[in-house]
PDB file of C-alpha atoms in Angstrom:
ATOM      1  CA  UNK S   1     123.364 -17.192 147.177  1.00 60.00           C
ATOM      2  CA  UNK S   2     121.922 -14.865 149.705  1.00 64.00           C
ATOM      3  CA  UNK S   3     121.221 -17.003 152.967  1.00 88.00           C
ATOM      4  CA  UNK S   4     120.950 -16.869 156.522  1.00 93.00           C
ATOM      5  CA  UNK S   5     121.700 -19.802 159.155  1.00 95.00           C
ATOM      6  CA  UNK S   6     120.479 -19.748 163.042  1.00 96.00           C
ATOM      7  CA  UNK S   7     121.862 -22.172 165.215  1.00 96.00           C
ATOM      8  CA  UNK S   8     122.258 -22.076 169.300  1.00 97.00           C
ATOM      9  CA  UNK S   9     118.313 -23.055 169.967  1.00 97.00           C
ATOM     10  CA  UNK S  10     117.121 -25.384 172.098  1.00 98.00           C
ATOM     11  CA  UNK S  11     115.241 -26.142 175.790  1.00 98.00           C
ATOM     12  CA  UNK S  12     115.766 -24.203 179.010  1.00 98.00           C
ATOM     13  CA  UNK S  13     113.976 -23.887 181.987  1.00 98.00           C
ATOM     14  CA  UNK S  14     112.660 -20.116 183.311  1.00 98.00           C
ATOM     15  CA  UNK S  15     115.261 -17.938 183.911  1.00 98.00           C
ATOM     16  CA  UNK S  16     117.749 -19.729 182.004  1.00 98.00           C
ATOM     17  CA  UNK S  17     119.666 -18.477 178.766  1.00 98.00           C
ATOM     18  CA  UNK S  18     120.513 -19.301 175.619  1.00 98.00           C
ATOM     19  CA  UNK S  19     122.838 -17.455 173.044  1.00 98.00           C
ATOM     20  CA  UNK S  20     121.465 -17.512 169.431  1.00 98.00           C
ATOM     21  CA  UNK S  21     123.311 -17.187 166.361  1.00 97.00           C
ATOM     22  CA  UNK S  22     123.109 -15.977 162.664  1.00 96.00           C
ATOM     23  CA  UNK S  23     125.746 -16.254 160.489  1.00 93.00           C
ATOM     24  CA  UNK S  24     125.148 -14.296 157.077  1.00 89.00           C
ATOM     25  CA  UNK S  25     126.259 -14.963 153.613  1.00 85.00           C
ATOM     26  CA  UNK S  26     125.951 -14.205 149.381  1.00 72.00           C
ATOM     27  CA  UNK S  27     124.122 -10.802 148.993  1.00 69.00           C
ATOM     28  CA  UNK S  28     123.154 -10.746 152.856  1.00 66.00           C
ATOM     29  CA  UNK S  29     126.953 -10.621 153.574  1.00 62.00           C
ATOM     30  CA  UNK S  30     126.838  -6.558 153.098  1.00 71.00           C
ATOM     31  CA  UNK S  31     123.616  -6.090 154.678  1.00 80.00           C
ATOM     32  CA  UNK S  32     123.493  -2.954 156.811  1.00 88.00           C
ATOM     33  CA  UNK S  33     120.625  -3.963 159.222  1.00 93.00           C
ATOM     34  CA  UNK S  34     120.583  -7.188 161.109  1.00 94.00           C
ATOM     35  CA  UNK S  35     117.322  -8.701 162.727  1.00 95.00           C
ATOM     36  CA  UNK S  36     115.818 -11.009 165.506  1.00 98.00           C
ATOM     37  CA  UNK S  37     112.221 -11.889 165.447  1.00 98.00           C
ATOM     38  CA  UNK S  38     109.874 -14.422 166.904  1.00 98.00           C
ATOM     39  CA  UNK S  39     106.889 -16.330 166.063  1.00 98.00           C
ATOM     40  CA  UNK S  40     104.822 -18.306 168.396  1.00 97.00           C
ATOM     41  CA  UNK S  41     102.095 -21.137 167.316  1.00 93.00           C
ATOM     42  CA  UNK S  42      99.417 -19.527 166.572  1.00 95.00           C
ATOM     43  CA  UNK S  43     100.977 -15.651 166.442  1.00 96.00           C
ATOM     44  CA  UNK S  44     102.250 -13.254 164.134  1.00 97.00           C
ATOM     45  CA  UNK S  45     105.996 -12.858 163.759  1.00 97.00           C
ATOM     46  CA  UNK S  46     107.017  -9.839 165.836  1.00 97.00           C
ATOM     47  CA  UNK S  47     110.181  -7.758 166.784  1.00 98.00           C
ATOM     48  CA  UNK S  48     112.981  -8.449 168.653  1.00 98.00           C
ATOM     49  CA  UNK S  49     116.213  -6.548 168.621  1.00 98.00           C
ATOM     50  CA  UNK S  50     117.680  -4.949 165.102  1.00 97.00           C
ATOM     51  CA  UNK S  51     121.366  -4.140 165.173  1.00 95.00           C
ATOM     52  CA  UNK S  52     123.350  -1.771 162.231  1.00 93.00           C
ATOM     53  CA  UNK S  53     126.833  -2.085 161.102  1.00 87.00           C
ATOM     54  CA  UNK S  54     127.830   0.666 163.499  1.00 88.00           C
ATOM     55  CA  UNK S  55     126.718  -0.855 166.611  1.00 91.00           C
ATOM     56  CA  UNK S  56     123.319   1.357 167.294  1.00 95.00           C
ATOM     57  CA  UNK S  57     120.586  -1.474 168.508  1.00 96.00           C
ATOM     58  CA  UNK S  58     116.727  -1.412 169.172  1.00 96.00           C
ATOM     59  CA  UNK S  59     114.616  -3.921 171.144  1.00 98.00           C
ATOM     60  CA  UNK S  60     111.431  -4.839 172.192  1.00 97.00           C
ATOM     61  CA  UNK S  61     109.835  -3.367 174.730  1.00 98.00           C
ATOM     62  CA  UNK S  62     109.096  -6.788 175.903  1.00 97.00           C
ATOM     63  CA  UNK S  63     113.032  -8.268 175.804  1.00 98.00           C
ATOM     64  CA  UNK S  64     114.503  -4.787 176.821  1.00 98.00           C
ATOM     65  CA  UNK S  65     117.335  -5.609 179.658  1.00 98.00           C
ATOM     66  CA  UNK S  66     117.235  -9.168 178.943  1.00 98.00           C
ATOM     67  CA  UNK S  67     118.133  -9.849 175.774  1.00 98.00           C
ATOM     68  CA  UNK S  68     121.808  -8.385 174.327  1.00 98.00           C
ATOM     69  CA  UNK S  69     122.361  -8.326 170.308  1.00 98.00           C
ATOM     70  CA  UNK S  70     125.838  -7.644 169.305  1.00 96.00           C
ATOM     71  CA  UNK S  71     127.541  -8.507 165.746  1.00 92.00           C
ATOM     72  CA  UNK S  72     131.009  -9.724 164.456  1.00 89.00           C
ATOM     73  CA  UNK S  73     131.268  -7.553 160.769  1.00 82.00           C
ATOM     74  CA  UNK S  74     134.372  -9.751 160.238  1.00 85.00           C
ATOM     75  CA  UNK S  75     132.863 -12.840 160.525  1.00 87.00           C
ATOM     76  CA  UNK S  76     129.415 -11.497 158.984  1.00 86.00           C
ATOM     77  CA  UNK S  77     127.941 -13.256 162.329  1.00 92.00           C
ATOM     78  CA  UNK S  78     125.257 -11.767 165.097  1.00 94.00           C
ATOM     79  CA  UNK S  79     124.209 -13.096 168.273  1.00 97.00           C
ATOM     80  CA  UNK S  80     121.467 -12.639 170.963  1.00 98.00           C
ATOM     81  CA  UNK S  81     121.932 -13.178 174.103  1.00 98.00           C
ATOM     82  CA  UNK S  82     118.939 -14.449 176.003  1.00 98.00           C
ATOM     83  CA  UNK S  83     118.995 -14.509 179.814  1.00 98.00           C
ATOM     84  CA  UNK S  84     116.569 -14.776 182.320  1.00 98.00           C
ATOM     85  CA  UNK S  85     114.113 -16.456 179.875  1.00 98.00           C
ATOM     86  CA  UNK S  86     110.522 -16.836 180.469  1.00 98.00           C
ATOM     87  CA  UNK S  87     107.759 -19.579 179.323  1.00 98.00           C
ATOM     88  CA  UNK S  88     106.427 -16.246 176.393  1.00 97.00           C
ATOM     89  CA  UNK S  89     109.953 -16.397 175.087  1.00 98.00           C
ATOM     90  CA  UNK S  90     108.811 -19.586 173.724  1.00 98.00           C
ATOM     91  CA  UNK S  91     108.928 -19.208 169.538  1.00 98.00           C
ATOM     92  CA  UNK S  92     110.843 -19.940 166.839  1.00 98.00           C
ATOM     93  CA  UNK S  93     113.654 -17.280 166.394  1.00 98.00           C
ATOM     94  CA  UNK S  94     114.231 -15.838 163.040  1.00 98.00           C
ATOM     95  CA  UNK S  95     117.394 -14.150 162.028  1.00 96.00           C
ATOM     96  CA  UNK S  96     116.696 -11.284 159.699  1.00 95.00           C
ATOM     97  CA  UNK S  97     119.061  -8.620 157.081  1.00 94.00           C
ATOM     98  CA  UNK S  98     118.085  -6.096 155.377  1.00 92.00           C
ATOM     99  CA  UNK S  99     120.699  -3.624 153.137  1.00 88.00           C
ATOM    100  CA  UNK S 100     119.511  -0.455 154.596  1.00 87.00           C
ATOM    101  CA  UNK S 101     117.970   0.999 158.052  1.00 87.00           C
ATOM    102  CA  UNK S 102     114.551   0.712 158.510  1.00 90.00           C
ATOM    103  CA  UNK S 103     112.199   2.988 159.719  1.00 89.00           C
ATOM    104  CA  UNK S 104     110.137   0.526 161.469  1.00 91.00           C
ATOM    105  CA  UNK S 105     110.360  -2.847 163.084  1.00 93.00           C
ATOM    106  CA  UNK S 106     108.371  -5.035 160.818  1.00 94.00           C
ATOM    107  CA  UNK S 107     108.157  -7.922 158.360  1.00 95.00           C
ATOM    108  CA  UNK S 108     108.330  -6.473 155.384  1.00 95.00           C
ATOM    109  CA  UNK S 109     111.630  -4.381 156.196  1.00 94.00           C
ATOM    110  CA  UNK S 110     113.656  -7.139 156.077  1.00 94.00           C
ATOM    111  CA  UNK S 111     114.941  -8.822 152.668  1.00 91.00           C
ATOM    112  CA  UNK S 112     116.241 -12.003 153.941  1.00 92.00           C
ATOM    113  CA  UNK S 113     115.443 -14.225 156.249  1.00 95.00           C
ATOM    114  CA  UNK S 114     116.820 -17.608 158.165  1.00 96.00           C
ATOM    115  CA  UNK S 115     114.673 -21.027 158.531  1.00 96.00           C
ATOM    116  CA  UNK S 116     114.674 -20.177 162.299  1.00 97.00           C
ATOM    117  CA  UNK S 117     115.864 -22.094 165.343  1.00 97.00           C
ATOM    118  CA  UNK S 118     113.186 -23.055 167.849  1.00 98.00           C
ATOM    119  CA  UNK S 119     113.337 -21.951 171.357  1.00 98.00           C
ATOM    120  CA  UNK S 120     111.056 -23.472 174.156  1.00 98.00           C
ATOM    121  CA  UNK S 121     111.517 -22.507 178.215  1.00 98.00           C
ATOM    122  CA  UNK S 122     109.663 -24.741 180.421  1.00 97.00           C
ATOM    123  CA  UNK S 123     108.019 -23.526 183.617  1.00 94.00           C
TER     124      UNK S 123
END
């Protein structure tokens, strides 16, 4: 069964930080391309960071030298790291795998997706 599990959200207060995690299994356990993205009330879900199996990542403009993703292969497992966390971090955080490398950082690149772990930083 192809399914994929966030856990590490929670509250924090601006500038703050919270490690997420993702931990991958059935058919997303050989995905190539792993995915954070974000939706806030109200807003579309958009782009975080992306890592591949090799270790080449992309981010956001918008989380670029504050957020870190990394991956375990052997534990099928990736993480972002979320420092210095401001009140438009705010969202629920999706964890996202896809079997190839996409081309562009949307939605419909991904083919599996987690239930999402809500984030909220406080002013």
């Amino acid at each position: 069964q192809a399914q994929l599990v966030e856990s590490g959200g929670g509250k924090v207060q601006a500038g703050g930080s919270l490690r997420l995690s993702c931990a991958a299994s059935g058919r997303a356990f050989s995905s190539n391309t792993m995915g954070w993205f974000r939706q806030a009330p109200g807003k579309e879900r958009d782009f975080v960071a992306a890592i591949r199996r090799s270790g080449s990542t992309n981010y956001a403009d918008s989380v670029k030298g504050r957020f870190t993703i990394s991956r375990d292969n052997a534990k099928n497992v990736v993480y972002l790291q979320m420092n210095s966390l401001k009140p438009e971090d705010t969202a629920v955080y999706y964890c996202a795998a896809t079997s190839g490398i996409p081309l562009r950082n949307g939605v419909r690149e991904y083919d599996y997706w987690g239930q999402g772990t809500q984030v909220t930083v406080s002013s």
